[in-house]
Amino acid sequence: MEITIKKADTLKEHPDDSSLGFGTYFTDHMFVMDYAPEKGWHDPRIEPYGPMEMYPSSMVLHYGQAIFEGLKAYHTDSGGVQLFRPRDNIKRMNRSGERLCMPPLDEDFVLEAMLELLKLEKGWVPKADGTSLYIRPTIIATDPYIGLRPSFTYRFFIILSPVGAYYPEGFDPVKIWVTSKYVRAVRGGVGEAKTAGNYAASLYATKLANEDGYTQVMWLDGVDLKYVEEVGSMNIFFVIGDELITPELNGSILSGVTRDSVIQLAESWGIKVVERKISIDEVYAAHADGSLKEVFGSGTAAVISPVGNIKFDGKEITIGDGGVGPLAARFFNDLTAIQYGKAEDPFNWIMPVG
Ligand code: COI
């Protein structure tokens, strides 16, 4: 398929790298293509970033049939731009799509479209330390119909946003709030799909956490309300004794690309990684007996985010001395060194943007 390109008449002023925050600014262009059963995915185009016309009856607005991804493009010291494991995100998007009854994307074509858009928007990749260009591929259901069934038509788009740190804390430890009242996902549900509704479901408890002075919610499983699943925008790791423990992928946890990268890095360093069920009681018991050394989250937006405090059932614990633990720092440094092209990439994770 040929991608048509319509360039914006006027280009925007770029924000200062020091004031990016997360998710506020968007580049000049976006990639769009549509799906219809008789045509398949068609009309791939790069066009000026701007409002999209859709019917108020569009199915995505009523039943949340929407999936998305998040990955980043990084500026390197040699002046290049590179992607981190883009195929893994596209593969996950197809897995999410299958769960949400959406037609699959052609992996190679989506990658080609992403690279084409990035070539045009290269100048938007910020250069300051810790900044990157966040890439948000999305699929929405577009049938103008309000009966409940999967949509027949869809729109796929990719938008780009220059970003800094996701959390206002930057790399400083975040405070995490555990709820045993609200859940994010249940067995057999859509927890492992990157679908809009999972994030909508997280908002209310996150609001309560924020009101109590905490940054994010740590979700427990939806069946026993006992086992740790994930944190608002990231997967979670615990260093207990000499093991690195993370909840096993059980169908209700997002299979994070950064999570997998942390596991591969740890194994390459000879650290024992254990993917298993871990209860919040075990975390508190490990804190009480001194074996809980570090807690940190991993995610595309969050990168590696140390956790300084956890509050559960009215009781707050401080992890270590409340600062950044040595292992979290090592993961952050080594992972970002690969992402920004400052270190070798023994895992073959990097893809240059031509
Ligand atoms: C990401 O880390 O890319 C995500 O999609 C999380 C989102 C809440 C920003």
CSV table of C-alpha atoms and ligand atoms in Angstrom, one decimal:
chain,number,residue,atom,x,y,z
A,1,MET,CA,0.0,0.0,0.0
A,2,GLU,CA,1.2,3.4,-0.9
A,3,ILE,CA,1.2,6.0,1.9
A,4,THR,CA,0.1,9.4,0.7
A,5,ILE,CA,1.5,12.5,2.4
A,6,LYS,CA,-0.2,15.8,2.8
A,7,LYS,CA,2.1,18.2,4.7
A,8,ALA,CA,0.9,20.9,7.1
A,9,ASP,CA,0.8,24.4,5.7
A,10,THR,CA,2.2,25.9,8.9
A,11,LEU,CA,4.5,24.1,11.3
A,12,LYS,CA,4.2,24.6,15.1
A,13,GLU,CA,6.8,26.1,17.3
A,14,HIS,CA,8.5,23.4,19.3
A,15,PRO,CA,8.2,23.5,23.1
A,16,ASP,CA,11.3,23.9,25.2
A,17,ASP,CA,12.8,20.5,26.1
A,18,SER,CA,12.8,21.5,29.8
A,19,SER,CA,9.1,22.0,30.0
A,20,LEU,CA,7.7,19.0,28.2
A,21,GLY,CA,6.1,17.0,31.0
A,22,PHE,CA,4.1,14.1,29.5
A,23,GLY,CA,1.5,14.0,26.8
A,24,THR,CA,0.7,17.7,26.3
A,25,TYR,CA,2.4,18.5,23.0
A,26,PHE,CA,1.8,16.9,19.6
A,27,THR,CA,3.8,17.1,16.4
A,28,ASP,CA,2.8,18.5,13.1
A,29,HIS,CA,1.6,15.3,11.4
A,30,MET,CA,-0.1,12.0,12.1
A,31,PHE,CA,-0.5,8.7,10.3
A,32,VAL,CA,-4.1,7.5,9.6
A,33,MET,CA,-5.7,4.6,7.9
A,34,ASP,CA,-9.2,3.1,7.8
A,35,TYR,CA,-10.6,-0.4,7.8
A,36,ALA,CA,-13.8,-1.7,6.2
A,37,PRO,CA,-14.6,-5.4,5.7
A,38,GLU,CA,-14.8,-5.1,2.0
A,39,LYS,CA,-11.6,-3.1,1.6
A,40,GLY,CA,-9.4,-4.3,4.5
A,41,TRP,CA,-7.1,-1.6,5.9
A,42,HIS,CA,-6.9,1.1,3.3
A,43,ASP,CA,-6.2,4.7,2.5
A,44,PRO,CA,-3.0,5.0,4.5
A,45,ARG,CA,-2.0,8.6,4.8
A,46,ILE,CA,0.2,11.1,6.7
A,47,GLU,CA,-1.7,14.3,7.2
A,48,PRO,CA,-1.5,17.4,9.4
A,49,TYR,CA,-2.2,16.6,13.1
A,50,GLY,CA,-5.6,17.9,13.9
A,51,PRO,CA,-9.2,17.2,14.9
A,52,MET,CA,-10.9,14.1,13.4
A,53,GLU,CA,-14.4,14.1,12.2
A,54,MET,CA,-16.6,11.3,13.7
A,55,TYR,CA,-20.2,10.6,14.4
A,56,PRO,CA,-21.4,11.0,18.0
A,57,SER,CA,-22.8,7.5,17.4
A,58,SER,CA,-19.3,6.1,16.7
A,59,MET,CA,-19.1,2.8,18.6
A,60,VAL,CA,-15.8,3.7,20.4
A,61,LEU,CA,-17.6,6.5,22.2
A,62,HIS,CA,-20.2,4.2,23.6
A,63,TYR,CA,-18.7,0.8,24.2
A,64,GLY,CA,-15.0,1.7,24.5
A,65,GLN,CA,-13.8,-0.6,21.7
A,66,ALA,CA,-10.4,1.0,21.6
A,67,ILE,CA,-6.8,-0.2,21.9
A,68,PHE,CA,-3.5,1.6,21.9
A,69,GLU,CA,0.2,1.3,22.3
A,70,GLY,CA,3.0,3.3,23.7
A,71,LEU,CA,6.6,3.3,22.5
A,72,LYS,CA,9.4,5.9,22.1
A,73,ALA,CA,11.9,7.3,19.7
A,74,TYR,CA,15.2,8.4,21.2
A,75,HIS,CA,17.7,11.0,20.0
A,76,THR,CA,21.3,9.6,20.0
A,77,ASP,CA,24.6,11.4,20.6
A,78,SER,CA,25.6,10.8,17.0
A,79,GLY,CA,22.5,12.8,15.8
A,80,GLY,CA,20.4,9.7,14.9
A,81,VAL,CA,17.0,8.7,16.0
A,82,GLN,CA,16.2,5.1,17.1
A,83,LEU,CA,13.3,3.0,18.3
A,84,PHE,CA,13.2,0.5,21.1
A,85,ARG,CA,11.6,-2.9,20.4
A,86,PRO,CA,8.9,-1.5,18.1
A,87,ARG,CA,7.8,-4.9,16.7
A,88,ASP,CA,7.0,-6.0,20.3
A,89,ASN,CA,4.5,-3.2,20.6
A,90,ILE,CA,2.9,-3.9,17.2
A,91,LYS,CA,2.6,-7.6,18.1
A,92,ARG,CA,1.0,-6.7,21.4
A,93,MET,CA,-1.4,-4.4,19.6
A,94,ASN,CA,-2.5,-7.3,17.5
A,95,ARG,CA,-3.0,-9.4,20.6
A,96,SER,CA,-5.1,-6.6,22.2
A,97,GLY,CA,-7.0,-6.3,18.9
A,98,GLU,CA,-7.9,-9.9,18.8
A,99,ARG,CA,-9.3,-9.7,22.4
A,100,LEU,CA,-11.3,-6.6,21.4
A,101,CYS,CA,-12.6,-8.2,18.2
A,102,MET,CA,-10.7,-6.0,15.9
A,103,PRO,CA,-9.0,-6.9,12.5
A,104,PRO,CA,-5.3,-7.5,12.7
A,105,LEU,CA,-2.7,-5.1,11.4
A,106,ASP,CA,0.1,-6.0,9.0
A,107,GLU,CA,3.1,-5.8,11.3
A,108,ASP,CA,5.6,-4.9,8.6
A,109,PHE,CA,3.3,-2.2,7.1
A,110,VAL,CA,2.6,-0.6,10.5
A,111,LEU,CA,6.3,-0.5,11.1
A,112,GLU,CA,6.9,1.1,7.7
A,113,ALA,CA,4.2,3.7,8.4
A,114,MET,CA,5.7,4.5,11.8
A,115,LEU,CA,9.2,5.0,10.3
A,116,GLU,CA,7.8,7.1,7.4
A,117,LEU,CA,6.0,9.4,9.9
A,118,LEU,CA,9.1,9.5,12.1
A,119,LYS,CA,11.3,10.5,9.2
A,120,LEU,CA,9.0,13.5,8.6
A,121,GLU,CA,8.9,14.4,12.3
A,122,LYS,CA,12.5,13.7,13.2
A,123,GLY,CA,13.1,17.3,14.2
A,124,TRP,CA,10.5,16.8,17.0
A,125,VAL,CA,12.6,14.2,18.9
A,126,PRO,CA,13.8,16.2,21.9
A,127,LYS,CA,17.4,16.1,22.8
A,128,ALA,CA,17.6,16.9,26.5
A,129,ASP,CA,18.5,14.2,28.9
A,130,GLY,CA,15.5,12.0,29.8
A,131,THR,CA,13.4,13.2,26.9
A,132,SER,CA,12.0,11.3,23.9
A,133,LEU,CA,9.3,11.3,21.3
A,134,TYR,CA,6.4,9.2,22.6
A,135,ILE,CA,4.6,7.3,19.9
A,136,ARG,CA,0.9,6.4,20.4
A,137,PRO,CA,-0.6,4.0,17.8
A,138,THR,CA,-4.4,3.6,18.4
A,139,ILE,CA,-7.3,1.8,16.9
A,140,ILE,CA,-10.9,2.9,17.4
A,141,ALA,CA,-14.3,1.5,16.4
A,142,THR,CA,-16.0,3.9,14.0
A,143,ASP,CA,-19.3,2.3,13.0
A,144,PRO,CA,-22.1,4.9,13.6
A,145,TYR,CA,-24.2,2.4,15.5
A,146,ILE,CA,-25.3,2.0,19.1
A,147,GLY,CA,-26.4,-1.6,19.2
A,148,LEU,CA,-23.9,-3.7,21.0
A,149,ARG,CA,-21.6,-5.8,18.7
A,150,PRO,CA,-18.1,-5.4,17.4
A,151,SER,CA,-17.8,-2.5,14.9
A,152,PHE,CA,-17.3,-3.4,11.2
A,153,THR,CA,-15.2,-0.3,10.5
A,154,TYR,CA,-12.1,1.0,12.3
A,155,ARG,CA,-9.6,3.8,12.2
A,156,PHE,CA,-5.9,3.3,13.1
A,157,PHE,CA,-3.8,6.3,13.8
A,158,ILE,CA,-0.4,7.2,15.1
A,159,ILE,CA,0.3,10.4,16.9
A,160,LEU,CA,3.6,11.7,18.3
A,161,SER,CA,4.3,13.6,21.5
A,162,PRO,CA,7.6,15.0,22.7
A,163,VAL,CA,7.9,14.0,26.4
A,164,GLY,CA,10.0,14.3,29.5
A,165,ALA,CA,9.4,12.3,32.7
A,166,TYR,CA,6.0,10.7,33.2
A,167,TYR,CA,5.8,11.4,36.9
A,168,PRO,CA,6.2,14.8,38.4
A,169,GLU,CA,8.7,13.1,40.7
A,170,GLY,CA,11.0,12.3,37.7
A,171,PHE,CA,13.3,9.5,38.8
A,172,ASP,CA,12.7,10.3,42.5
A,173,PRO,CA,10.7,7.5,44.3
A,174,VAL,CA,7.0,7.6,44.0
A,175,LYS,CA,4.4,6.8,46.7
A,176,ILE,CA,2.1,4.0,45.9
A,177,TRP,CA,-1.4,3.4,47.4
A,178,VAL,CA,-2.9,-0.2,47.6
A,179,THR,CA,-6.6,-0.6,47.4
A,180,SER,CA,-8.5,-3.8,48.4
A,181,LYS,CA,-11.8,-2.1,47.6
A,182,TYR,CA,-11.4,-1.4,43.8
A,183,VAL,CA,-10.0,-3.6,41.2
A,184,ARG,CA,-8.6,-2.9,37.7
A,185,ALA,CA,-9.2,-6.3,36.1
A,186,VAL,CA,-10.7,-9.7,36.8
A,187,ARG,CA,-10.0,-13.2,35.7
A,188,GLY,CA,-11.2,-13.7,32.1
A,189,GLY,CA,-11.5,-10.0,31.6
A,190,VAL,CA,-9.5,-7.6,29.4
A,191,GLY,CA,-6.7,-6.8,31.9
A,192,GLU,CA,-3.8,-8.0,29.6
A,193,ALA,CA,-5.1,-6.0,26.6
A,194,LYS,CA,-4.0,-2.5,26.2
A,195,THR,CA,-7.5,-1.2,25.9
A,196,ALA,CA,-9.0,2.2,27.0
A,197,GLY,CA,-11.5,0.7,29.5
A,198,ASN,CA,-8.7,-0.6,31.7
A,199,TYR,CA,-7.4,2.9,32.2
A,200,ALA,CA,-10.9,4.4,32.7
A,201,ALA,CA,-11.5,1.7,35.4
A,202,SER,CA,-8.3,2.9,37.2
A,203,LEU,CA,-9.3,6.6,37.5
A,204,TYR,CA,-11.5,6.6,40.5
A,205,ALA,CA,-9.1,4.8,42.9
A,206,THR,CA,-6.2,6.8,41.5
A,207,LYS,CA,-8.2,10.0,42.4
A,208,LEU,CA,-8.6,8.7,45.9
A,209,ALA,CA,-4.8,7.8,46.0
A,210,ASN,CA,-3.9,11.3,44.8
A,211,GLU,CA,-6.2,12.9,47.5
A,212,ASP,CA,-4.3,10.9,50.1
A,213,GLY,CA,-1.0,12.1,48.8
A,214,TYR,CA,0.0,9.1,46.7
A,215,THR,CA,1.0,9.1,43.0
A,216,GLN,CA,-0.4,5.8,41.8
A,217,VAL,CA,-2.5,2.8,42.7
A,218,MET,CA,-1.1,-0.7,43.1
A,219,TRP,CA,-3.8,-3.1,42.0
A,220,LEU,CA,-4.5,-6.4,43.7
A,221,ASP,CA,-6.0,-9.3,41.9
A,222,GLY,CA,-9.8,-9.2,41.3
A,223,VAL,CA,-10.5,-12.6,42.7
A,224,ASP,CA,-8.8,-12.9,46.1
A,225,LEU,CA,-7.9,-9.2,46.5
A,226,LYS,CA,-4.6,-10.4,47.8
A,227,TYR,CA,-2.0,-10.8,45.0
A,228,VAL,CA,-0.2,-7.8,43.5
A,229,GLU,CA,-0.9,-7.3,39.8
A,230,GLU,CA,0.4,-4.0,38.5
A,231,VAL,CA,0.6,-0.3,39.2
A,232,GLY,CA,-1.3,2.4,37.4
A,233,SER,CA,1.0,2.9,34.4
A,234,MET,CA,3.6,0.3,35.0
A,235,ASN,CA,4.5,-3.3,35.9
A,236,ILE,CA,6.0,-3.8,39.4
A,237,PHE,CA,9.2,-5.5,40.7
A,238,PHE,CA,10.2,-6.4,44.3
A,239,VAL,CA,13.8,-7.2,45.4
A,240,ILE,CA,13.4,-9.6,48.3
A,241,GLY,CA,16.5,-11.2,49.6
A,242,ASP,CA,18.6,-11.9,46.5
A,243,GLU,CA,15.6,-12.5,44.2
A,244,LEU,CA,13.9,-10.1,41.8
A,245,ILE,CA,10.2,-11.0,41.9
A,246,THR,CA,7.5,-9.8,39.6
A,247,PRO,CA,3.9,-10.9,39.4
A,248,GLU,CA,3.5,-13.7,36.8
A,249,LEU,CA,1.5,-12.9,33.6
A,250,ASN,CA,-1.9,-14.3,34.5
A,251,GLY,CA,-4.2,-12.8,31.9
A,252,SER,CA,-5.1,-9.7,33.9
A,253,ILE,CA,-1.7,-8.1,33.9
A,254,LEU,CA,-0.3,-6.1,31.0
A,255,SER,CA,2.7,-7.9,29.4
A,256,GLY,CA,5.0,-4.9,29.5
A,257,VAL,CA,7.8,-4.5,26.9
A,258,THR,CA,9.9,-2.8,29.6
A,259,ARG,CA,9.0,-5.5,32.1
A,260,ASP,CA,10.4,-8.1,29.7
A,261,SER,CA,13.5,-5.9,29.1
A,262,VAL,CA,14.1,-5.7,32.9
A,263,ILE,CA,13.8,-9.5,33.1
A,264,GLN,CA,16.3,-10.1,30.3
A,265,LEU,CA,18.7,-7.5,31.6
A,266,ALA,CA,18.6,-9.1,35.1
A,267,GLU,CA,19.1,-12.6,33.8
A,268,SER,CA,22.1,-11.4,31.8
A,269,TRP,CA,23.6,-10.0,35.0
A,270,GLY,CA,23.1,-13.3,36.8
A,271,ILE,CA,20.2,-12.1,39.0
A,272,LYS,CA,17.6,-14.6,39.8
A,273,VAL,CA,14.3,-13.5,38.4
A,274,VAL,CA,11.1,-15.1,39.7
A,275,GLU,CA,7.7,-14.6,38.0
A,276,ARG,CA,5.1,-15.7,40.4
A,277,LYS,CA,2.1,-14.7,42.6
A,278,ILE,CA,3.2,-12.3,45.3
A,279,SER,CA,0.7,-11.2,47.9
A,280,ILE,CA,0.6,-7.8,49.5
A,281,ASP,CA,0.9,-9.6,52.9
A,282,GLU,CA,4.2,-11.2,51.7
A,283,VAL,CA,5.5,-7.7,50.7
A,284,TYR,CA,4.6,-6.4,54.2
A,285,ALA,CA,6.1,-9.4,55.9
A,286,ALA,CA,9.3,-9.0,53.9
A,287,HIS,CA,9.4,-5.4,54.9
A,288,ALA,CA,9.0,-6.4,58.6
A,289,ASP,CA,11.8,-9.0,58.5
A,290,GLY,CA,14.1,-6.7,56.6
A,291,SER,CA,14.3,-8.8,53.4
A,292,LEU,CA,12.4,-6.3,51.2
A,293,LYS,CA,15.2,-4.3,49.7
A,294,GLU,CA,13.7,-2.4,46.8
A,295,VAL,CA,10.5,-1.9,44.9
A,296,PHE,CA,10.3,-0.3,41.4
A,297,GLY,CA,8.0,-0.1,38.5
A,298,SER,CA,8.7,-0.4,34.8
A,299,GLY,CA,6.9,1.0,31.8
A,300,THR,CA,7.5,2.8,28.5
A,301,ALA,CA,6.2,6.1,29.9
A,302,ALA,CA,7.5,5.5,33.4
A,303,VAL,CA,10.8,3.9,32.3
A,304,ILE,CA,12.1,2.6,35.7
A,305,SER,CA,10.3,4.2,38.6
A,306,PRO,CA,11.5,3.5,42.2
A,307,VAL,CA,8.8,3.2,44.8
A,308,GLY,CA,9.7,4.9,48.1
A,309,ASN,CA,6.5,4.2,50.1
A,310,ILE,CA,3.6,1.9,50.0
A,311,LYS,CA,0.3,2.3,51.9
A,312,PHE,CA,-2.0,-0.6,52.4
A,313,ASP,CA,-4.9,-0.9,54.9
A,314,GLY,CA,-4.0,2.4,56.6
A,315,LYS,CA,-0.3,1.3,57.2
A,316,GLU,CA,2.5,3.0,55.3
A,317,ILE,CA,5.9,1.4,54.9
A,318,THR,CA,9.1,3.0,53.6
A,319,ILE,CA,11.2,0.9,51.2
A,320,GLY,CA,14.8,1.0,52.3
A,321,ASP,CA,15.7,4.5,53.2
A,322,GLY,CA,12.9,5.8,50.9
A,323,GLY,CA,15.5,6.7,48.2
A,324,VAL,CA,16.5,5.2,44.9
A,325,GLY,CA,17.7,1.6,45.4
A,326,PRO,CA,20.9,0.4,43.7
A,327,LEU,CA,19.2,-2.1,41.5
A,328,ALA,CA,16.6,0.3,40.2
A,329,ALA,CA,19.4,2.8,39.5
A,330,ARG,CA,21.3,0.1,37.6
A,331,PHE,CA,18.2,-0.9,35.5
A,332,PHE,CA,17.5,2.7,34.8
A,333,ASN,CA,21.1,3.5,33.7
A,334,ASP,CA,21.6,0.4,31.6
A,335,LEU,CA,18.2,0.4,29.9
A,336,THR,CA,18.3,4.1,29.0
A,337,ALA,CA,21.9,3.7,27.9
A,338,ILE,CA,20.7,1.1,25.3
A,339,GLN,CA,17.6,3.2,24.4
A,340,TYR,CA,19.7,6.4,23.8
A,341,GLY,CA,22.5,4.5,21.9
A,342,LYS,CA,25.1,5.2,24.6
A,343,ALA,CA,25.7,1.4,25.2
A,344,GLU,CA,26.0,-1.7,23.1
A,345,ASP,CA,22.7,-3.5,22.4
A,346,PRO,CA,23.4,-7.2,22.9
A,347,PHE,CA,19.7,-8.0,22.8
A,348,ASN,CA,18.9,-6.6,19.4
A,349,TRP,CA,16.3,-4.2,20.8
A,350,ILE,CA,17.2,-1.1,18.8
A,351,MET,CA,15.9,-0.1,15.4
A,352,PRO,CA,17.3,3.0,13.7
A,353,VAL,CA,14.9,5.4,12.0
A,354,GLY,CA,16.5,5.5,8.6
B,1,COI,C1,2.9,3.6,28.5
B,1,COI,O1,3.7,3.5,29.4
B,1,COI,O2,3.3,3.7,27.3
B,1,COI,C2,1.5,3.6,28.7
B,1,COI,O3,0.7,3.4,27.8
B,1,COI,C3,0.9,4.0,30.0
B,1,COI,C4,0.1,5.2,29.9
B,1,COI,C5,-0.8,5.4,31.2
B,1,COI,C6,0.9,6.5,29.7
